[in-house]
Amino acid sequence: MIKKKRFYQKCFAVIFKIFRRIHRLLQRCGLIKEQEKKLFIGETIFHKEKIIPLGFELKNQTLPLEKRALAAHKMGQLAFTGGQLSAKWVTDYMSDVALLLCDEHASPTVMVMLMECMCSWCYLNPMGQKKARLINMIPILMHLLEEENIRNIPKEPTIIIKFWACYLLCIISCNNALCIQQLREYTNMKSILQLLAKLNWQGWPDNYAQVLFYLMGFQKAT
């Protein structure tokens, strides 16, 4: 029985070595990389098939704002998980998100969803950052930060909106000198960030008012 077990172990070891050699040979021939490339392309095409109908929902002005914002939010997730190609496909819809963010009927929930999706589109994505600047996202977000009482929204949701605006500005401005330069043109930016940095950012990975303060080259905000 023991001899039989050892025999099987040797067989498995030989088979494993054979498969490993075949794998190395395929790698040298470039066949495995090609297969991985095909899988990646397949995944991104799958993302595109999801993005297109969501884009129609986002642009459909007959739908409620909540549903359009939800479509944008889902597109943001696809852009974040689908790599640069998926991010490129959703870039064309960024101007629609900016318009919705300016809609006076947008609720705090809608505004947060829109900023969340914009964060997903711009995160570590220079093309998304550039597009955000071109569609005037910085003035839009600065308006949210400057306005003391956003559209008569209660204080607590207003603070959450301002927190998300700070976070999105951090993402747009990261390694982007043009955005930093544009932000520094707002003379009240320093005082706004100082006030927001003193608030309770519990539940967030960081105090993004403080982070943005440092990104802009200011000294300690508190």
CSV table of N, CA and C in Angstrom, one decimal, residues 1 15 43 62 66 68 74-75 79 101 140 159 163 165 178 183 196 206 210 212 221:
chain,number,residue,atom,x,y,z
A,1,MET,N,0.8,-1.2,0.0
A,1,MET,CA,0.0,0.0,0.0
A,1,MET,C,0.9,1.3,0.0
A,15,ILE,N,4.1,14.6,-13.7
A,15,ILE,CA,3.0,15.4,-14.4
A,15,ILE,C,3.1,16.9,-14.2
A,43,GLU,N,-13.2,41.6,-21.3
A,43,GLU,CA,-13.7,42.2,-20.1
A,43,GLU,C,-14.1,43.7,-20.3
A,62,THR,N,-36.2,62.7,-19.3
A,62,THR,CA,-37.5,62.3,-18.8
A,62,THR,C,-37.5,61.5,-17.5
A,66,GLU,N,-32.9,61.1,-9.6
A,66,GLU,CA,-32.3,60.0,-8.8
A,66,GLU,C,-31.8,58.8,-9.7
A,68,ARG,N,-31.1,58.9,-12.9
A,68,ARG,CA,-30.0,59.4,-13.8
A,68,ARG,C,-28.7,59.4,-13.0
A,74,LYS,N,-23.2,54.0,-11.3
A,74,LYS,CA,-22.8,52.7,-11.8
A,74,LYS,C,-21.8,52.8,-12.9
A,75,MET,N,-21.8,53.8,-13.7
A,75,MET,CA,-20.8,54.0,-14.7
A,75,MET,C,-19.5,54.3,-14.1
A,79,ALA,N,-16.0,52.3,-14.6
A,79,ALA,CA,-14.8,53.0,-15.0
A,79,ALA,C,-13.7,52.7,-14.1
A,101,LEU,N,-25.2,68.1,-11.6
A,101,LEU,CA,-24.7,68.6,-10.3
A,101,LEU,C,-25.1,70.1,-10.1
A,140,ILE,N,-17.6,74.7,-10.3
A,140,ILE,CA,-18.9,74.1,-9.8
A,140,ILE,C,-18.6,73.6,-8.3
A,159,ILE,N,-22.8,69.8,4.9
A,159,ILE,CA,-21.4,69.5,5.3
A,159,ILE,C,-20.9,68.3,4.6
A,163,PHE,N,-17.8,68.0,2.1
A,163,PHE,CA,-16.7,67.0,2.3
A,163,PHE,C,-16.4,66.3,1.0
A,165,ALA,N,-17.0,67.4,-2.0
A,165,ALA,CA,-16.4,68.4,-2.9
A,165,ALA,C,-14.9,68.5,-2.7
A,178,LEU,N,-2.0,72.5,-13.2
A,178,LEU,CA,-3.0,73.4,-13.7
A,178,LEU,C,-4.2,73.6,-12.8
A,183,LEU,N,-7.1,76.6,-8.6
A,183,LEU,CA,-7.7,76.7,-7.2
A,183,LEU,C,-7.1,77.9,-6.4
A,196,LEU,N,-13.2,73.9,7.2
A,196,LEU,CA,-13.6,72.5,7.0
A,196,LEU,C,-12.7,71.6,7.6
A,206,ASP,N,-9.3,60.1,5.5
A,206,ASP,CA,-8.5,61.2,5.8
A,206,ASP,C,-9.3,62.5,5.9
A,210,GLN,N,-7.8,69.1,4.9
A,210,GLN,CA,-6.4,69.3,5.2
A,210,GLN,C,-5.5,68.8,4.1
A,212,LEU,N,-6.2,68.7,0.9
A,212,LEU,CA,-6.3,69.7,-0.2
A,212,LEU,C,-5.5,71.0,0.2
A,221,ALA,N,-3.3,73.6,8.4
A,221,ALA,CA,-4.6,74.3,8.3
A,221,ALA,C,-5.3,74.5,9.7
